[in-house]
Amino acid sequence: MELGIGIGWRPEIAAEVESLSGIDWVEAVAENLCADHLPDSLVRLRERGVTVVPHGVALGLGGADRPDPDRLAGLAARAGLLGAPLVTEHIAFVRAGGPLTASPRLEAGHLLPVPRTWDALDVLCENVRIAQDSLPVPLALENIAALITWPGEELTEGQFLAELVERTGVRLLIDVANLHTNHVNLGQDPAKALDELPVEAIAYVHVAGGVEKNGVWHDTHAHPVSEPVLEVLAELRSRVDPPGVLLERDDAFPPGAELAGELDAIRATLRKAAPSAGPGPGPGRAAARKAAPSADPGRAPELAASSADPRPAAGPDRAAPRKTASSADRGPLASPAPAPASDGSAGTGARTAAPAPVSADARDRTAVAQTALLSALVAGTPAPEGFDHRRLRVQSRALAAKRADVVAKVAPELPEILGDGYRAAFLAYAGSRPMSGGYRRDALDFAEHVLIAGGPADPVARRRLTYWWQDRSGARPPRRTTRLVRAARAVLVGK
């Protein structure tokens, strides 16, 4: 299936997305959608024939634990609700600790890199297979941006992704902005990574903006797409005709005209970089092409999942450039949302043989390593051996800043009540209190922390914060009468 040119759908720019011309598809963050109904904007887009792809951020398939069944069921439900041709997630871990390490559960609130080792690859591949068996449509996984690297890595990023595809048949979502980020921050060559990738497995491509500060590239998704990112997109297009390309924007949303201009720049880059055989994705391209049938729509074409250990093949040959793949060489992604088979298995194709399960030792080693790193980043424990301490401090500050920003979004009353002191108070709280639940739980815990510490100093602000916390922390929310009385009292005392 050809997707064409798309844009990330966000509630803040829903009207602008609907008004853009030449949009073939959109991508929506899965965790921001209800499992049983859609926002009106997405309903209207679907009625116009615009494909909607759910993009997950919370599975943590690169973590030591097996994927959470409830999270997988939620992602499957959203795929079905949207009639999506595929779902996407990330090659990352987002939490650590818990039973495998007999330690408190820690949440990163961010996508963190998986060590590119054979142990971590074994764990990731088994987690991917579990996810594939639980989803009604094919799965594609995204490479992430990183500020840090793991010591003792055994594979390059391209080799790691190639092995993942070879073992599982999963498709790839290649983020060219993340390749650029890793070039600036880690010295990794985007062209080399693209040479090592099985480009025929690419489902689609992300393009996003960022900013460089003090020699570190921050993948903000809140700035215009830069020329270096477009150059990486051109490198990719010179090797493969991607089925889809999507512009991401998650914050500091510009007017619709600026988004349209960025989309035009992406189209121009694809046209310019395309070999003479044909153009890149453009308006109407998705509707104009007929995808060839495939015997197994849930797998990357020409890449059968193998139960044999492919490690002997890892070496110089793995880094050799792969052939350029045109869209004609690929089968389709899948027809939208096929129903699960009667035996309960997902209708996306069966593997030829069941691979050997991952050893408990491999999961334990991965769990210990990831918990030690995450604890250093969010709980202030000593840095694990071999890591760049300066980069860990940068990553730690970035995680705390992101927590403060997201909590301010999910609980906007907190910065309103605390005023200019919100950010400093939250960062002080975050420095010694790792996140163990979601951001809404984090907001409640922060408010409780401030109140226990005797803040805020202003009695009116303290009263408002107390009421805010009480309204949300109980087993049941206060009744309407109680809320009205509190609101009236707040007005009488000048808020």
Short mmCIF file of C-alpha atoms in Angstrom, two decimals:
data_model
loop_
_atom_site.label_atom_id
_atom_site.label_comp_id
_atom_site.label_asym_id
_atom_site.label_seq_id
_atom_site.Cartn_x
_atom_site.Cartn_y
_atom_site.Cartn_z
CA MET A 1 0.00 0.00 0.00
CA GLU A 2 1.26 3.44 -0.97
CA LEU A 3 0.62 6.14 1.65
CA GLY A 4 1.88 9.26 -0.13
CA ILE A 5 2.53 12.56 1.65
CA GLY A 6 1.17 13.03 5.17
CA ILE A 7 1.33 15.08 8.33
CA GLY A 8 1.09 14.28 12.01
CA TRP A 9 -2.43 15.02 13.26
CA ARG A 10 -2.52 16.84 16.60
CA PRO A 11 -5.62 18.38 18.26
CA GLU A 12 -3.93 21.79 18.33
CA ILE A 13 -3.67 21.89 14.53
CA ALA A 14 -6.68 19.77 13.61
CA ALA A 15 -8.32 22.58 11.61
CA GLU A 16 -5.09 23.40 9.78
CA VAL A 17 -4.53 19.73 8.87
CA GLU A 18 -8.06 19.46 7.50
CA SER A 19 -7.53 22.53 5.32
CA LEU A 20 -4.18 21.45 3.84
CA SER A 21 -4.30 20.37 0.21
CA GLY A 22 -2.56 17.29 -1.14
CA ILE A 23 -2.60 15.34 2.16
CA ASP A 24 -2.98 11.61 1.54
CA TRP A 25 -2.76 10.43 5.15
CA VAL A 26 -2.20 11.46 8.75
CA GLU A 27 -0.63 9.86 11.78
CA ALA A 28 -2.13 10.20 15.28
CA VAL A 29 -0.49 9.38 18.62
CA ALA A 30 -2.30 6.22 19.70
CA GLU A 31 -2.22 6.99 23.43
CA ASN A 32 -3.99 10.31 22.80
CA LEU A 33 -7.01 8.61 21.21
CA CYS A 34 -9.91 6.92 22.96
CA ALA A 35 -10.30 3.24 22.17
CA ASP A 36 -14.03 3.50 21.40
CA HIS A 37 -14.53 6.80 19.56
CA LEU A 38 -12.59 9.28 17.46
CA PRO A 39 -12.25 13.07 17.53
CA ASP A 40 -14.59 14.75 15.05
CA SER A 41 -11.66 15.98 12.98
CA LEU A 42 -10.36 12.45 12.38
CA VAL A 43 -13.87 11.28 11.54
CA ARG A 44 -14.12 13.98 8.87
CA LEU A 45 -10.70 13.14 7.47
CA ARG A 46 -11.59 9.45 7.22
CA GLU A 47 -14.85 10.32 5.46
CA ARG A 48 -12.74 12.15 2.86
CA GLY A 49 -10.68 9.01 2.30
CA VAL A 50 -7.63 10.13 4.29
CA THR A 51 -5.79 7.18 5.86
CA VAL A 52 -5.08 7.45 9.60
CA VAL A 53 -2.20 5.51 11.15
CA PRO A 54 -1.94 5.10 14.95
CA HIS A 55 1.57 5.80 16.27
CA GLY A 56 2.34 4.33 19.70
CA VAL A 57 4.84 5.78 22.16
CA ALA A 58 4.37 3.71 25.34
CA LEU A 59 4.87 0.01 24.53
CA GLY A 60 8.59 0.02 25.26
CA LEU A 61 9.32 -2.96 23.02
CA GLY A 62 13.06 -2.54 23.65
CA GLY A 63 12.59 -3.00 27.39
CA ALA A 64 13.49 -6.14 29.30
CA ASP A 65 9.87 -6.96 30.15
CA ARG A 66 7.50 -8.60 27.72
CA PRO A 67 4.96 -6.18 26.22
CA ASP A 68 2.02 -5.34 28.44
CA PRO A 69 -1.10 -7.17 27.12
CA ASP A 70 -3.40 -4.27 28.00
CA ARG A 71 -1.26 -1.78 26.07
CA LEU A 72 -1.20 -4.13 23.09
CA ALA A 73 -4.97 -4.58 23.26
CA GLY A 74 -5.41 -0.81 23.33
CA LEU A 75 -3.21 -0.35 20.28
CA ALA A 76 -5.09 -3.11 18.45
CA ALA A 77 -8.42 -1.49 19.32
CA ARG A 78 -7.31 1.85 17.91
CA ALA A 79 -6.08 0.20 14.73
CA GLY A 80 -9.48 -1.41 14.29
CA LEU A 81 -11.36 1.81 15.07
CA LEU A 82 -9.32 3.70 12.49
CA GLY A 83 -9.37 0.97 9.85
CA ALA A 84 -5.61 1.48 9.77
CA PRO A 85 -3.36 -0.40 7.31
CA LEU A 86 -0.60 -0.68 9.94
CA VAL A 87 0.44 0.53 13.38
CA THR A 88 3.81 1.94 14.39
CA GLU A 89 5.95 2.08 17.52
CA HIS A 90 9.57 2.69 18.51
CA ILE A 91 12.77 0.75 19.06
CA ALA A 92 13.24 2.03 22.59
CA PHE A 93 12.73 1.34 26.25
CA VAL A 94 10.57 3.67 28.33
CA ARG A 95 10.52 2.01 31.76
CA ALA A 96 12.70 -0.25 33.88
CA GLY A 97 12.87 -1.86 37.29
CA GLY A 98 10.08 -4.01 38.67
CA PRO A 99 10.04 -7.77 39.29
CA LEU A 100 12.97 -8.63 37.02
CA THR A 101 15.30 -6.55 39.18
CA ALA A 102 13.33 -6.61 42.45
CA SER A 103 13.42 -2.81 42.44
CA PRO A 104 10.85 0.00 42.17
CA ARG A 105 9.33 0.53 38.77
CA LEU A 106 10.76 3.60 37.02
CA GLU A 107 9.21 5.50 34.11
CA ALA A 108 11.39 7.54 31.76
CA GLY A 109 8.59 9.57 30.19
CA HIS A 110 10.76 9.47 27.08
CA LEU A 111 12.11 7.12 24.43
CA LEU A 112 15.55 5.84 25.49
CA PRO A 113 18.00 3.93 23.27
CA VAL A 114 18.31 0.16 23.40
CA PRO A 115 21.87 -1.18 23.69
CA ARG A 116 22.90 -2.58 20.32
CA THR A 117 24.01 -5.93 21.72
CA TRP A 118 23.01 -9.49 20.90
CA ASP A 119 21.23 -9.84 24.25
CA ALA A 120 19.16 -6.72 23.67
CA LEU A 121 18.43 -7.79 20.09
CA ASP A 122 17.20 -11.21 21.27
CA VAL A 123 14.86 -9.56 23.77
CA LEU A 124 13.61 -6.98 21.26
CA CYS A 125 12.89 -9.60 18.62
CA GLU A 126 10.85 -11.74 20.99
CA ASN A 127 8.91 -8.67 22.17
CA VAL A 128 8.25 -7.70 18.55
CA ARG A 129 6.90 -11.19 17.77
CA ILE A 130 4.58 -10.98 20.77
CA ALA A 131 3.33 -7.62 19.53
CA GLN A 132 2.88 -8.88 15.97
CA ASP A 133 0.78 -11.80 17.22
CA SER A 134 -1.44 -9.39 19.19
CA LEU A 135 -2.10 -6.83 16.46
CA PRO A 136 -4.62 -7.14 13.61
CA VAL A 137 -2.39 -5.29 11.13
CA PRO A 138 1.34 -5.13 10.38
CA LEU A 139 3.74 -3.39 12.75
CA ALA A 140 6.48 -0.93 11.78
CA LEU A 141 9.16 0.28 14.19
CA GLU A 142 10.93 3.64 14.28
CA ASN A 143 14.59 4.40 14.91
CA ILE A 144 14.96 6.96 17.70
CA ALA A 145 17.13 10.00 18.38
CA ALA A 146 19.67 9.69 21.20
CA LEU A 147 21.88 11.85 23.36
CA ILE A 148 23.83 8.92 24.79
CA THR A 149 25.34 5.65 23.60
CA TRP A 150 25.80 2.40 25.47
CA PRO A 151 29.32 1.14 26.15
CA GLY A 152 30.28 -2.18 24.57
CA GLU A 153 27.84 -2.10 21.67
CA GLU A 154 28.30 -4.97 19.21
CA LEU A 155 26.37 -3.69 16.16
CA THR A 156 25.94 -0.46 14.28
CA GLU A 157 22.44 1.00 14.05
CA GLY A 158 22.04 -0.20 10.47
CA GLN A 159 23.21 -3.73 11.33
CA PHE A 160 20.90 -3.84 14.35
CA LEU A 161 17.87 -2.84 12.28
CA ALA A 162 18.79 -5.26 9.50
CA GLU A 163 19.00 -8.15 11.96
CA LEU A 164 15.67 -7.13 13.50
CA VAL A 165 13.95 -7.17 10.12
CA GLU A 166 15.58 -10.44 9.10
CA ARG A 167 14.46 -12.23 12.25
CA THR A 168 10.94 -10.84 12.61
CA GLY A 169 9.87 -9.48 9.22
CA VAL A 170 8.82 -6.25 10.94
CA ARG A 171 8.68 -3.14 8.80
CA LEU A 172 10.66 0.00 9.46
CA LEU A 173 9.62 3.59 10.05
CA ILE A 174 12.78 5.55 9.29
CA ASP A 175 12.98 8.99 10.90
CA VAL A 176 15.54 10.98 8.93
CA ALA A 177 15.56 13.71 11.59
CA ASN A 178 16.65 11.09 14.12
CA LEU A 179 19.44 9.97 11.80
CA HIS A 180 20.61 13.59 11.65
CA THR A 181 20.33 13.91 15.44
CA ASN A 182 22.52 10.86 15.94
CA HIS A 183 25.00 12.26 13.43
CA VAL A 184 25.40 15.49 15.40
CA ASN A 185 25.26 13.98 18.89
CA LEU A 186 26.96 10.63 18.40
CA GLY A 187 29.02 11.01 15.23
CA GLN A 188 27.07 8.33 13.38
CA ASP A 189 27.03 8.63 9.59
CA PRO A 190 23.46 8.71 8.18
CA ALA A 191 24.63 7.50 4.76
CA LYS A 192 26.34 4.46 6.31
CA ALA A 193 23.22 3.64 8.32
CA LEU A 194 21.09 3.87 5.17
CA ASP A 195 23.56 1.65 3.28
CA GLU A 196 23.18 -1.05 5.94
CA LEU A 197 19.38 -0.88 6.13
CA PRO A 198 17.06 -3.28 4.31
CA VAL A 199 15.44 -0.36 2.54
CA GLU A 200 12.82 -2.60 0.95
CA ALA A 201 11.35 -3.00 4.48
CA ILE A 202 10.61 0.72 4.90
CA ALA A 203 6.91 1.36 5.53
CA TYR A 204 7.25 5.13 5.63
CA VAL A 205 9.50 8.01 6.65
CA HIS A 206 9.32 10.73 9.32
CA VAL A 207 10.66 14.25 8.77
CA ALA A 208 10.84 16.71 11.68
CA GLY A 209 12.59 19.82 12.93
CA GLY A 210 14.94 20.41 15.83
CA VAL A 211 17.52 22.83 17.15
CA GLU A 212 21.19 22.75 18.11
CA LYS A 213 22.23 24.09 21.52
CA ASN A 214 25.78 23.97 22.86
CA GLY A 215 26.80 21.37 20.30
CA VAL A 216 23.86 19.07 21.05
CA TRP A 217 21.02 18.57 18.60
CA HIS A 218 17.61 18.46 20.28
CA ASP A 219 14.92 16.66 18.28
CA THR A 220 12.18 19.03 19.43
CA HIS A 221 9.51 18.58 16.74
CA ALA A 222 8.87 22.25 17.53
CA HIS A 223 11.08 23.92 14.93
CA PRO A 224 11.03 24.05 11.12
CA VAL A 225 12.66 21.21 9.22
CA SER A 226 16.30 22.14 8.65
CA GLU A 227 18.29 21.75 5.45
CA PRO A 228 20.56 19.01 6.92
CA VAL A 229 17.47 16.90 7.68
CA LEU A 230 16.24 17.36 4.11
CA GLU A 231 19.68 16.27 2.91
CA VAL A 232 19.29 12.98 4.82
CA LEU A 233 15.85 12.59 3.24
CA ALA A 234 17.48 13.06 -0.16
CA GLU A 235 20.07 10.38 0.72
CA LEU A 236 17.25 7.98 1.54
CA ARG A 237 15.28 8.83 -1.62
CA SER A 238 18.37 8.15 -3.76
CA ARG A 239 18.24 4.55 -2.46
CA VAL A 240 14.52 3.80 -2.27
CA ASP A 241 11.13 5.21 -3.24
CA PRO A 242 9.44 5.25 0.20
CA PRO A 243 5.75 4.32 0.33
CA GLY A 244 5.03 7.37 2.44
CA VAL A 245 6.66 10.47 3.94
CA LEU A 246 5.20 12.33 6.90
CA LEU A 247 5.91 15.71 8.50
CA GLU A 248 5.87 15.69 12.32
CA ARG A 249 5.16 18.73 14.48
CA ASP A 250 4.39 18.38 18.20
CA ASP A 251 4.75 21.85 19.69
CA ALA A 252 5.10 25.57 18.88
CA PHE A 253 2.64 25.00 16.06
CA PRO A 254 2.97 27.45 13.17
CA PRO A 255 0.17 28.76 10.92
CA GLY A 256 -1.16 26.39 8.29
CA ALA A 257 0.69 28.26 5.54
CA GLU A 258 4.04 27.44 7.16
CA LEU A 259 3.12 23.76 7.46
CA ALA A 260 2.16 23.78 3.78
CA GLY A 261 5.53 25.34 2.95
CA GLU A 262 7.37 22.59 4.83
CA LEU A 263 5.37 19.94 3.00
CA ASP A 264 6.27 21.60 -0.31
CA ALA A 265 9.95 21.51 0.66
CA ILE A 266 9.66 17.79 1.39
CA ARG A 267 8.01 17.16 -1.98
CA ALA A 268 10.69 19.18 -3.76
CA THR A 269 13.46 17.25 -1.99
CA LEU A 270 11.93 13.93 -3.01
CA ARG A 271 11.55 15.01 -6.64
CA LYS A 272 15.09 16.32 -6.87
CA ALA A 273 16.67 13.26 -5.25
CA ALA A 274 14.66 10.67 -7.15
CA PRO A 275 16.46 8.60 -9.77
CA SER A 276 15.20 9.22 -13.27
CA ALA A 277 12.88 6.19 -13.03
CA GLY A 278 10.10 8.05 -11.25
CA PRO A 279 8.93 10.77 -8.87
CA GLY A 280 8.70 10.64 -5.11
CA PRO A 281 5.47 10.70 -3.14
CA GLY A 282 3.14 13.52 -4.03
CA PRO A 283 -0.51 14.50 -3.91
CA GLY A 284 -2.69 11.75 -5.23
CA ARG A 285 0.17 9.28 -5.51
CA ALA A 286 -1.39 6.92 -2.97
CA ALA A 287 -4.65 6.73 -4.89
CA ALA A 288 -3.02 6.48 -8.29
CA ARG A 289 -0.93 3.38 -7.65
CA LYS A 290 -2.11 -0.18 -7.40
CA ALA A 291 -0.07 -2.27 -4.97
CA ALA A 292 0.89 -5.77 -6.03
CA PRO A 293 -0.55 -8.65 -3.95
CA SER A 294 1.62 -10.29 -1.33
CA ALA A 295 1.46 -13.78 0.13
CA ASP A 296 2.16 -12.37 3.59
CA PRO A 297 1.07 -8.77 4.11
CA GLY A 298 2.27 -8.73 7.72
CA ARG A 299 5.93 -9.13 6.79
CA ALA A 300 8.47 -7.07 4.97
CA PRO A 301 8.53 -8.42 1.39
CA GLU A 302 11.39 -10.68 0.38
CA LEU A 303 12.43 -10.97 4.03
CA ALA A 304 11.24 -14.19 5.64
CA ALA A 305 11.43 -14.45 9.41
CA SER A 306 14.07 -16.97 10.34
CA SER A 307 14.21 -19.19 13.41
CA ALA A 308 17.91 -19.76 12.91
CA ASP A 309 20.40 -17.52 14.71
CA PRO A 310 21.75 -15.14 12.04
CA ARG A 311 24.76 -14.01 14.07
CA PRO A 312 27.44 -15.64 11.90
CA ALA A 313 26.20 -13.44 9.07
CA ALA A 314 26.93 -10.29 11.08
CA GLY A 315 30.20 -8.87 9.92
CA PRO A 316 31.69 -6.98 7.00
CA ASP A 317 29.09 -8.27 4.58
CA ARG A 318 26.29 -6.82 6.69
CA ALA A 319 27.60 -3.32 6.11
CA ALA A 320 27.68 -3.67 2.35
CA PRO A 321 25.25 -1.35 0.53
CA ARG A 322 22.00 -3.02 -0.37
CA LYS A 323 20.38 -2.67 -3.74
CA THR A 324 18.12 0.27 -4.44
CA ALA A 325 14.50 -0.81 -4.14
CA SER A 326 11.72 0.76 -6.11
CA SER A 327 8.13 0.62 -4.95
CA ALA A 328 7.46 -1.98 -7.63
CA ASP A 329 9.81 -4.39 -5.79
CA ARG A 330 7.66 -4.28 -2.67
CA GLY A 331 4.42 -5.94 -1.83
CA PRO A 332 1.68 -3.95 -0.10
CA LEU A 333 1.65 -3.20 3.60
CA ALA A 334 -1.75 -4.74 4.11
CA SER A 335 -5.40 -4.24 3.49
CA PRO A 336 -6.96 -2.10 6.22
CA ALA A 337 -7.66 -3.87 9.52
CA PRO A 338 -8.19 -7.54 8.60
CA ALA A 339 -10.21 -9.40 11.17
CA PRO A 340 -8.42 -11.77 13.55
CA ALA A 341 -8.57 -15.42 12.65
CA SER A 342 -11.13 -17.65 14.34
CA ASP A 343 -8.46 -19.21 16.54
CA GLY A 344 -7.67 -15.81 18.02
CA SER A 345 -4.44 -15.21 16.14
CA ALA A 346 -3.90 -11.95 14.28
CA GLY A 347 -4.67 -12.09 10.59
CA THR A 348 -1.30 -10.85 9.39
CA GLY A 349 0.43 -14.03 8.29
CA ALA A 350 2.04 -16.92 10.13
CA ARG A 351 5.73 -17.55 10.60
CA THR A 352 7.29 -20.57 9.04
CA ALA A 353 8.73 -21.80 12.35
CA ALA A 354 8.60 -20.80 15.99
CA PRO A 355 11.91 -19.30 17.14
CA ALA A 356 13.55 -20.44 20.32
CA PRO A 357 12.47 -18.39 23.35
CA VAL A 358 14.86 -15.82 24.76
CA SER A 359 16.80 -17.08 27.75
CA ALA A 360 15.90 -15.72 31.16
CA ASP A 361 19.53 -14.71 31.57
CA ALA A 362 19.36 -12.43 28.53
CA ARG A 363 16.26 -10.67 29.89
CA ASP A 364 17.83 -10.41 33.35
CA ARG A 365 21.04 -8.89 32.00
CA THR A 366 19.07 -6.41 29.90
CA ALA A 367 16.85 -5.53 32.86
CA VAL A 368 19.79 -4.86 35.17
CA ALA A 369 21.56 -2.69 32.60
CA GLN A 370 18.49 -0.64 31.70
CA THR A 371 17.45 -0.17 35.33
CA ALA A 372 20.92 1.06 36.28
CA LEU A 373 20.89 3.59 33.44
CA LEU A 374 17.36 4.86 34.06
CA SER A 375 17.98 5.11 37.80
CA ALA A 376 21.05 7.27 37.13
CA LEU A 377 18.99 9.50 34.81
CA VAL A 378 15.90 10.01 36.97
CA ALA A 379 16.84 9.08 40.54
CA GLY A 380 20.37 10.46 40.85
CA THR A 381 22.08 7.11 41.48
CA PRO A 382 25.71 6.68 40.34
CA ALA A 383 26.25 6.47 36.59
CA PRO A 384 26.87 2.95 35.26
CA GLU A 385 30.41 2.24 34.18
CA GLY A 386 31.41 3.22 30.66
CA PHE A 387 28.88 6.00 30.04
CA ASP A 388 29.81 9.58 29.23
CA HIS A 389 28.95 11.38 32.49
CA ARG A 390 28.52 14.75 30.79
CA ARG A 391 26.05 13.34 28.30
CA LEU A 392 24.16 11.60 31.10
CA ARG A 393 23.76 14.94 32.87
CA VAL A 394 22.47 16.51 29.66
CA GLN A 395 19.99 13.63 29.21
CA SER A 396 18.92 13.82 32.85
CA ARG A 397 18.19 17.54 32.61
CA ALA A 398 16.31 16.99 29.36
CA LEU A 399 14.10 14.30 30.96
CA ALA A 400 13.27 16.54 33.92
CA ALA A 401 12.49 19.48 31.64
CA LYS A 402 10.22 17.32 29.52
CA ARG A 403 8.40 16.12 32.65
CA ALA A 404 7.80 19.72 33.67
CA ASP A 405 6.51 20.64 30.21
CA VAL A 406 4.18 17.66 29.88
CA VAL A 407 2.78 17.99 33.41
CA ALA A 408 2.06 21.65 32.63
CA LYS A 409 0.06 20.48 29.60
CA VAL A 410 -1.92 17.70 31.29
CA ALA A 411 -2.53 19.85 34.40
CA PRO A 412 -2.44 23.49 33.22
CA GLU A 413 -3.89 24.63 36.55
CA LEU A 414 -0.57 23.91 38.28
CA PRO A 415 1.55 26.57 36.50
CA GLU A 416 -1.44 28.92 36.77
CA ILE A 417 -1.66 28.44 40.55
CA LEU A 418 2.08 28.45 41.19
CA GLY A 419 2.93 31.17 38.69
CA ASP A 420 6.57 31.84 37.90
CA GLY A 421 7.65 29.45 40.65
CA TYR A 422 6.14 26.39 38.95
CA ARG A 423 9.13 25.31 36.91
CA ALA A 424 11.76 25.67 39.63
CA ALA A 425 9.50 23.88 42.12
CA PHE A 426 8.81 21.03 39.70
CA LEU A 427 12.47 20.53 38.76
CA ALA A 428 13.41 20.42 42.46
CA TYR A 429 10.70 17.80 43.00
CA ALA A 430 11.73 15.77 39.93
CA GLY A 431 15.37 15.68 41.00
CA SER A 432 14.64 13.28 43.84
CA ARG A 433 11.34 11.68 42.85
CA PRO A 434 11.36 9.49 39.75
CA MET A 435 8.14 9.08 37.83
CA SER A 436 6.56 5.70 38.56
CA GLY A 437 3.22 6.19 36.84
CA GLY A 438 1.91 8.38 34.05
CA TYR A 439 2.06 12.14 33.78
CA ARG A 440 -1.32 12.68 35.45
CA ARG A 441 -0.16 10.70 38.46
CA ASP A 442 3.02 12.75 38.39
CA ALA A 443 0.99 15.97 38.52
CA LEU A 444 -0.90 14.76 41.60
CA ASP A 445 2.28 13.63 43.31
CA PHE A 446 3.91 17.00 42.63
CA ALA A 447 0.95 18.93 44.04
CA GLU A 448 0.96 16.74 47.14
CA HIS A 449 4.72 17.28 47.54
CA VAL A 450 4.30 21.05 47.39
CA LEU A 451 1.48 21.00 49.96
CA ILE A 452 3.35 18.73 52.38
CA ALA A 453 6.35 21.06 52.16
CA GLY A 454 4.11 23.96 53.27
CA GLY A 455 3.76 25.65 49.91
CA PRO A 456 2.71 27.75 48.22
CA ALA A 457 3.48 30.64 50.53
CA ASP A 458 0.49 32.64 49.30
CA PRO A 459 -2.59 31.40 51.27
CA VAL A 460 -4.96 31.86 48.35
CA ALA A 461 -2.71 29.83 46.03
CA ARG A 462 -2.34 27.17 48.74
CA ARG A 463 -6.11 26.91 49.09
CA ARG A 464 -6.55 26.60 45.33
CA LEU A 465 -3.84 23.94 45.11
CA THR A 466 -5.41 22.03 48.00
CA TYR A 467 -8.81 22.00 46.31
CA TRP A 468 -7.26 21.02 42.99
CA TRP A 469 -5.48 18.07 44.61
CA GLN A 470 -8.55 16.99 46.59
CA ASP A 471 -10.76 17.09 43.50
CA ARG A 472 -8.49 14.62 41.69
CA SER A 473 -6.84 12.41 44.28
CA GLY A 474 -9.85 10.71 45.84
CA ALA A 475 -11.41 7.44 44.77
CA ARG A 476 -14.37 9.50 43.59
CA PRO A 477 -14.39 13.08 42.38
CA PRO A 478 -16.27 15.54 44.63
CA ARG A 479 -19.90 16.07 43.87
CA ARG A 480 -21.09 19.02 41.83
CA THR A 481 -22.37 20.85 44.92
CA THR A 482 -18.97 20.61 46.61
CA ARG A 483 -17.22 21.93 43.53
CA LEU A 484 -19.65 24.87 43.27
CA VAL A 485 -19.17 25.77 46.94
CA ARG A 486 -15.40 25.69 46.53
CA ALA A 487 -15.57 27.80 43.39
CA ALA A 488 -17.80 30.38 45.09
CA ARG A 489 -15.49 30.51 48.09
CA ALA A 490 -12.50 31.02 45.80
CA VAL A 491 -14.25 33.97 44.14
CA LEU A 492 -15.10 35.53 47.48
CA VAL A 493 -11.46 35.41 48.62
CA GLY A 494 -10.22 36.77 45.32
CA LYS A 495 -9.17 33.35 43.99
#
